[in-house]
C-alpha cells in the first residue's frame, strides 16, 4: 500500500502484493480477530469480495485522523466494515461513493482541473 500525503488522499493497492497464504491451518489460528473481516474466522461461511470491502474500511479506520470527519466519510467507512457482509457496499458502489466524497472533500482540486 502506498500513501502519498498531499491535498488529496491517494491509496494504491498493488495486486502483486497479494498471494495465497502459506498456512494450511484454518485462518482463525493465524489471523488476529478485529483486523480481518469477521467472516474470515467462520469456517462455515464462504468468503466473497465483501472481505475486500471490509479491508478497505479497516485501512480507512487506520487513517481516521486524516479520513474521519464524523460525517459522511466516517459513515462510509463504517458501512464498509458492517458485520454482515451482505450489508456492505459492493466494490462498484464503494467506488462511486468515493468519487462523490472526493468532490465534496476536495472541491478546490476539481475547480483547478476544469
Short mmCIF file of N, CA and C in Angstrom, two decimals:
data_model
loop_
_atom_site.label_atom_id
_atom_site.label_comp_id
_atom_site.label_asym_id
_atom_site.label_seq_id
_atom_site.Cartn_x
_atom_site.Cartn_y
_atom_site.Cartn_z
N UNK A 1 0.85 -1.17 0.00
CA UNK A 1 0.00 0.00 0.00
C UNK A 1 0.89 1.23 0.00
N UNK A 2 0.57 2.17 -0.83
CA UNK A 2 1.30 3.42 -0.90
C UNK A 2 0.42 4.55 -0.42
N UNK A 3 0.98 5.43 0.38
CA UNK A 3 0.24 6.60 0.82
C UNK A 3 1.04 7.82 0.44
N UNK A 4 0.43 8.75 -0.25
CA UNK A 4 1.09 9.98 -0.64
C UNK A 4 0.38 11.16 0.00
N UNK A 5 1.01 11.79 1.00
CA UNK A 5 0.35 12.94 1.62
C UNK A 5 0.34 14.11 0.64
N UNK A 6 -0.79 14.67 0.42
CA UNK A 6 -0.96 15.84 -0.44
C UNK A 6 -2.33 16.41 -0.16
N UNK A 7 -2.80 17.28 -1.04
CA UNK A 7 -4.13 17.85 -0.84
C UNK A 7 -5.20 16.79 -0.98
N UNK A 8 -4.92 15.76 -1.73
CA UNK A 8 -5.91 14.69 -1.89
C UNK A 8 -5.35 13.41 -1.30
N UNK A 9 -6.24 12.52 -0.99
CA UNK A 9 -5.87 11.24 -0.41
C UNK A 9 -5.70 10.24 -1.53
N UNK A 10 -4.55 9.63 -1.61
CA UNK A 10 -4.31 8.64 -2.65
C UNK A 10 -3.84 7.35 -2.00
N UNK A 11 -4.53 6.28 -2.31
CA UNK A 11 -4.15 4.96 -1.83
C UNK A 11 -3.99 4.08 -3.04
N UNK A 12 -2.88 3.38 -3.11
CA UNK A 12 -2.65 2.47 -4.22
C UNK A 12 -2.37 1.09 -3.65
N UNK A 13 -3.23 0.15 -3.98
CA UNK A 13 -3.03 -1.22 -3.53
C UNK A 13 -2.48 -2.01 -4.71
N UNK A 14 -1.32 -2.54 -4.55
CA UNK A 14 -0.67 -3.28 -5.63
C UNK A 14 -1.12 -4.73 -5.60
N UNK A 15 -1.67 -5.20 -6.71
CA UNK A 15 -2.16 -6.57 -6.77
C UNK A 15 -1.02 -7.58 -6.70
N UNK A 16 0.20 -7.16 -7.05
CA UNK A 16 1.32 -8.10 -6.97
C UNK A 16 1.64 -8.46 -5.53
N UNK A 17 1.15 -7.68 -4.58
CA UNK A 17 1.39 -7.97 -3.17
C UNK A 17 0.51 -9.10 -2.66
N UNK A 18 -0.54 -9.42 -3.39
CA UNK A 18 -1.48 -10.46 -2.95
C UNK A 18 -0.99 -11.83 -3.38
N UNK A 19 -1.16 -12.78 -2.51
CA UNK A 19 -0.78 -14.16 -2.85
C UNK A 19 -1.49 -15.11 -1.90
N UNK A 20 -1.45 -16.38 -2.24
CA UNK A 20 -2.07 -17.40 -1.39
C UNK A 20 -1.25 -17.55 -0.11
N UNK A 21 -1.94 -17.77 0.98
CA UNK A 21 -1.29 -17.95 2.26
C UNK A 21 -0.53 -19.28 2.29
N UNK A 22 0.62 -19.25 2.89
CA UNK A 22 1.41 -20.47 3.03
C UNK A 22 0.89 -21.34 4.17
N UNK A 23 -0.03 -20.78 4.96
CA UNK A 23 -0.58 -21.53 6.08
C UNK A 23 -1.63 -22.52 5.59
N UNK A 24 -1.59 -23.73 6.12
CA UNK A 24 -2.58 -24.74 5.76
C UNK A 24 -3.66 -24.88 6.82
N UNK A 25 -3.41 -24.36 8.01
CA UNK A 25 -4.39 -24.48 9.08
C UNK A 25 -5.49 -23.43 8.89
N UNK A 26 -6.62 -23.62 9.54
CA UNK A 26 -7.72 -22.66 9.42
C UNK A 26 -7.27 -21.25 9.80
N UNK A 27 -7.88 -20.26 9.19
CA UNK A 27 -7.46 -18.87 9.37
C UNK A 27 -7.53 -18.40 10.81
N UNK A 28 -8.46 -18.93 11.60
CA UNK A 28 -8.57 -18.45 12.98
C UNK A 28 -7.33 -18.76 13.80
N UNK A 29 -6.46 -19.63 13.29
CA UNK A 29 -5.25 -19.98 14.03
C UNK A 29 -4.12 -18.98 13.79
N UNK A 30 -4.20 -18.15 12.74
CA UNK A 30 -3.11 -17.22 12.50
C UNK A 30 -3.56 -15.80 12.14
N UNK A 31 -4.85 -15.55 12.05
CA UNK A 31 -5.34 -14.20 11.76
C UNK A 31 -5.94 -13.60 13.02
N UNK A 32 -5.53 -12.40 13.33
CA UNK A 32 -5.99 -11.74 14.55
C UNK A 32 -7.41 -11.20 14.38
N UNK A 33 -8.33 -11.57 15.25
CA UNK A 33 -9.69 -11.01 15.18
C UNK A 33 -9.64 -9.49 15.30
N UNK A 34 -10.50 -8.82 14.60
CA UNK A 34 -10.53 -7.36 14.63
C UNK A 34 -9.74 -6.72 13.52
N UNK A 35 -8.79 -7.44 12.95
CA UNK A 35 -8.02 -6.87 11.84
C UNK A 35 -8.35 -7.56 10.52
N UNK A 36 -9.36 -8.41 10.54
CA UNK A 36 -9.84 -9.09 9.33
C UNK A 36 -11.36 -9.16 9.39
N UNK A 37 -11.98 -9.23 8.23
CA UNK A 37 -13.44 -9.31 8.18
C UNK A 37 -13.92 -10.45 9.07
N UNK A 38 -15.02 -10.27 9.79
CA UNK A 38 -15.50 -11.29 10.72
C UNK A 38 -15.70 -12.66 10.09
N UNK A 39 -16.17 -12.70 8.85
CA UNK A 39 -16.45 -13.99 8.23
C UNK A 39 -15.18 -14.79 7.91
N UNK A 40 -14.03 -14.15 7.93
CA UNK A 40 -12.77 -14.86 7.71
C UNK A 40 -12.58 -15.93 8.77
N UNK A 41 -13.07 -15.68 9.96
CA UNK A 41 -12.88 -16.60 11.08
C UNK A 41 -13.96 -17.67 11.18
N UNK A 42 -14.95 -17.62 10.32
CA UNK A 42 -16.04 -18.59 10.33
C UNK A 42 -15.82 -19.59 9.21
N UNK A 43 -15.45 -20.80 9.56
CA UNK A 43 -15.15 -21.83 8.55
C UNK A 43 -16.40 -22.30 7.81
N UNK A 44 -17.58 -21.95 8.30
CA UNK A 44 -18.83 -22.36 7.65
C UNK A 44 -19.32 -21.35 6.62
N UNK A 45 -18.62 -20.24 6.49
CA UNK A 45 -19.05 -19.17 5.59
C UNK A 45 -18.09 -19.07 4.41
N UNK A 46 -18.65 -19.00 3.21
CA UNK A 46 -17.83 -18.80 2.02
C UNK A 46 -17.45 -17.32 1.94
N UNK A 47 -16.18 -17.06 1.75
CA UNK A 47 -15.71 -15.68 1.67
C UNK A 47 -16.00 -15.13 0.29
N UNK A 48 -16.51 -13.91 0.26
CA UNK A 48 -16.80 -13.23 -1.00
C UNK A 48 -15.93 -11.98 -1.10
N UNK A 49 -16.14 -11.21 -2.13
CA UNK A 49 -15.38 -9.96 -2.26
C UNK A 49 -15.76 -8.95 -1.18
N UNK A 50 -16.79 -9.25 -0.40
CA UNK A 50 -17.16 -8.37 0.72
C UNK A 50 -16.02 -8.27 1.74
N UNK A 51 -15.15 -9.29 1.81
CA UNK A 51 -13.99 -9.20 2.71
C UNK A 51 -13.06 -8.08 2.26
N UNK A 52 -13.00 -7.84 0.95
CA UNK A 52 -12.16 -6.77 0.43
C UNK A 52 -12.73 -5.40 0.80
N UNK A 53 -14.06 -5.28 0.73
CA UNK A 53 -14.70 -4.02 1.15
C UNK A 53 -14.39 -3.75 2.62
N UNK A 54 -14.50 -4.79 3.45
CA UNK A 54 -14.21 -4.66 4.88
C UNK A 54 -12.76 -4.20 5.07
N UNK A 55 -11.85 -4.78 4.29
CA UNK A 55 -10.43 -4.44 4.42
C UNK A 55 -10.15 -2.98 4.06
N UNK A 56 -10.83 -2.46 3.05
CA UNK A 56 -10.68 -1.05 2.70
C UNK A 56 -11.16 -0.18 3.86
N UNK A 57 -12.28 -0.57 4.47
CA UNK A 57 -12.76 0.15 5.65
C UNK A 57 -11.75 0.11 6.79
N UNK A 58 -11.12 -1.03 6.96
CA UNK A 58 -10.11 -1.18 8.01
C UNK A 58 -8.93 -0.24 7.74
N UNK A 59 -8.50 -0.16 6.49
CA UNK A 59 -7.41 0.76 6.13
C UNK A 59 -7.81 2.21 6.41
N UNK A 60 -9.03 2.56 6.04
CA UNK A 60 -9.51 3.92 6.29
C UNK A 60 -9.60 4.22 7.78
N UNK A 61 -10.00 3.22 8.57
CA UNK A 61 -10.08 3.41 10.02
C UNK A 61 -8.70 3.73 10.59
N UNK A 62 -7.68 3.12 10.04
CA UNK A 62 -6.32 3.39 10.49
C UNK A 62 -5.85 4.79 10.15
N UNK A 63 -6.57 5.46 9.27
CA UNK A 63 -6.22 6.83 8.87
C UNK A 63 -7.28 7.81 9.34
N UNK A 64 -7.96 7.50 10.43
CA UNK A 64 -9.07 8.34 10.89
C UNK A 64 -8.68 9.79 11.14
N UNK A 65 -7.43 10.05 11.51
CA UNK A 65 -7.03 11.44 11.73
C UNK A 65 -7.12 12.23 10.43
N UNK A 66 -6.86 11.57 9.31
CA UNK A 66 -6.97 12.22 8.00
C UNK A 66 -8.33 12.01 7.37
N UNK A 67 -8.90 10.83 7.57
CA UNK A 67 -10.12 10.43 6.86
C UNK A 67 -11.38 10.76 7.65
N UNK A 68 -11.38 10.43 8.94
CA UNK A 68 -12.60 10.57 9.73
C UNK A 68 -13.05 12.02 9.84
N UNK A 69 -14.33 12.23 9.64
CA UNK A 69 -14.89 13.57 9.75
C UNK A 69 -16.12 13.59 10.64
N UNK A 70 -16.49 12.43 11.17
CA UNK A 70 -17.69 12.34 11.98
C UNK A 70 -18.97 12.46 11.17
N UNK A 71 -18.83 12.54 9.86
CA UNK A 71 -19.98 12.69 8.96
C UNK A 71 -20.01 11.62 7.89
N UNK A 72 -20.10 12.07 6.64
CA UNK A 72 -20.26 11.13 5.52
C UNK A 72 -19.08 10.17 5.36
N UNK A 73 -17.86 10.69 5.49
CA UNK A 73 -16.70 9.80 5.30
C UNK A 73 -16.66 8.74 6.39
N UNK A 74 -16.93 9.13 7.62
CA UNK A 74 -16.94 8.17 8.72
C UNK A 74 -18.06 7.15 8.53
N UNK A 75 -19.23 7.61 8.11
CA UNK A 75 -20.36 6.70 7.87
C UNK A 75 -20.03 5.71 6.75
N UNK A 76 -19.34 6.18 5.72
CA UNK A 76 -18.94 5.31 4.62
C UNK A 76 -17.98 4.23 5.11
N UNK A 77 -17.00 4.65 5.91
CA UNK A 77 -16.04 3.69 6.45
C UNK A 77 -16.75 2.64 7.31
N UNK A 78 -17.70 3.07 8.10
CA UNK A 78 -18.45 2.13 8.94
C UNK A 78 -19.30 1.19 8.10
N UNK A 79 -19.85 1.69 7.00
CA UNK A 79 -20.64 0.83 6.10
C UNK A 79 -19.76 -0.25 5.49
N UNK A 80 -18.53 0.10 5.15
CA UNK A 80 -17.61 -0.89 4.59
C UNK A 80 -17.29 -1.99 5.59
N UNK A 81 -17.38 -1.67 6.88
CA UNK A 81 -16.99 -2.62 7.92
C UNK A 81 -18.19 -3.24 8.64
N UNK A 82 -19.35 -3.21 8.03
CA UNK A 82 -20.53 -3.83 8.67
C UNK A 82 -20.26 -5.30 8.95
N UNK A 83 -20.79 -5.77 10.05
CA UNK A 83 -20.63 -7.17 10.47
C UNK A 83 -21.16 -8.13 9.41
N UNK A 84 -22.33 -7.83 8.87
CA UNK A 84 -22.98 -8.68 7.86
C UNK A 84 -22.43 -8.34 6.48
N UNK A 85 -21.72 -9.27 5.83
CA UNK A 85 -21.13 -8.99 4.52
C UNK A 85 -22.13 -8.53 3.47
N UNK A 86 -23.36 -9.01 3.56
CA UNK A 86 -24.37 -8.63 2.56
C UNK A 86 -24.82 -7.18 2.72
N UNK A 87 -24.48 -6.56 3.85
CA UNK A 87 -24.85 -5.17 4.10
C UNK A 87 -23.76 -4.18 3.68
N UNK A 88 -22.61 -4.69 3.27
CA UNK A 88 -21.50 -3.82 2.85
C UNK A 88 -21.69 -3.37 1.41
N UNK A 89 -21.19 -2.19 1.06
CA UNK A 89 -21.27 -1.75 -0.33
C UNK A 89 -20.46 -2.68 -1.23
N UNK A 90 -20.93 -2.85 -2.46
CA UNK A 90 -20.14 -3.59 -3.44
C UNK A 90 -18.94 -2.72 -3.83
N UNK A 91 -17.99 -3.30 -4.52
CA UNK A 91 -16.82 -2.54 -4.96
C UNK A 91 -17.25 -1.38 -5.86
N UNK A 92 -18.19 -1.62 -6.76
CA UNK A 92 -18.65 -0.56 -7.66
C UNK A 92 -19.36 0.55 -6.88
N UNK A 93 -20.22 0.17 -5.93
CA UNK A 93 -20.91 1.17 -5.11
C UNK A 93 -19.90 1.97 -4.28
N UNK A 94 -18.90 1.28 -3.75
CA UNK A 94 -17.88 1.95 -2.94
C UNK A 94 -17.09 2.94 -3.80
N UNK A 95 -16.75 2.55 -5.00
CA UNK A 95 -16.01 3.44 -5.90
C UNK A 95 -16.83 4.69 -6.22
N UNK A 96 -18.11 4.50 -6.49
CA UNK A 96 -18.99 5.65 -6.77
C UNK A 96 -19.08 6.58 -5.56
N UNK A 97 -19.18 5.99 -4.39
CA UNK A 97 -19.25 6.80 -3.16
C UNK A 97 -17.94 7.56 -2.94
N UNK A 98 -16.81 6.91 -3.21
CA UNK A 98 -15.52 7.58 -3.08
C UNK A 98 -15.43 8.77 -4.02
N UNK A 99 -15.94 8.62 -5.23
CA UNK A 99 -15.94 9.73 -6.19
C UNK A 99 -16.79 10.89 -5.66
N UNK A 100 -17.95 10.58 -5.09
CA UNK A 100 -18.81 11.62 -4.50
C UNK A 100 -18.09 12.33 -3.36
N UNK A 101 -17.47 11.54 -2.49
CA UNK A 101 -16.77 12.12 -1.34
C UNK A 101 -15.59 12.96 -1.78
N UNK A 102 -14.94 12.57 -2.84
CA UNK A 102 -13.81 13.33 -3.37
C UNK A 102 -14.28 14.72 -3.81
N UNK A 103 -15.42 14.77 -4.50
CA UNK A 103 -15.95 16.06 -4.96
C UNK A 103 -16.33 16.96 -3.79
N UNK A 104 -16.88 16.35 -2.74
CA UNK A 104 -17.28 17.12 -1.56
C UNK A 104 -16.06 17.56 -0.75
N UNK A 105 -15.11 16.66 -0.58
CA UNK A 105 -13.97 16.91 0.30
C UNK A 105 -12.90 17.79 -0.32
N UNK A 106 -12.78 17.72 -1.65
CA UNK A 106 -11.71 18.46 -2.32
C UNK A 106 -12.26 19.28 -3.49
N UNK A 107 -13.22 20.19 -3.23
CA UNK A 107 -13.82 20.94 -4.33
C UNK A 107 -12.82 21.86 -5.03
N UNK A 108 -11.82 22.37 -4.31
CA UNK A 108 -10.84 23.25 -4.92
C UNK A 108 -10.02 22.52 -5.97
N UNK A 109 -9.71 21.26 -5.76
CA UNK A 109 -8.95 20.49 -6.74
C UNK A 109 -9.78 20.30 -8.01
N UNK A 110 -11.04 20.02 -7.86
CA UNK A 110 -11.92 19.83 -9.01
C UNK A 110 -11.98 21.12 -9.83
N UNK A 111 -12.07 22.25 -9.17
CA UNK A 111 -12.13 23.54 -9.87
C UNK A 111 -10.85 23.78 -10.66
N UNK A 112 -9.72 23.38 -10.13
CA UNK A 112 -8.45 23.54 -10.83
C UNK A 112 -8.35 22.64 -12.05
N UNK A 113 -8.97 21.46 -11.98
CA UNK A 113 -8.91 20.51 -13.09
C UNK A 113 -9.80 20.92 -14.25
N UNK A 114 -10.83 21.74 -14.00
CA UNK A 114 -11.79 22.11 -15.04
C UNK A 114 -11.32 23.23 -15.91
#
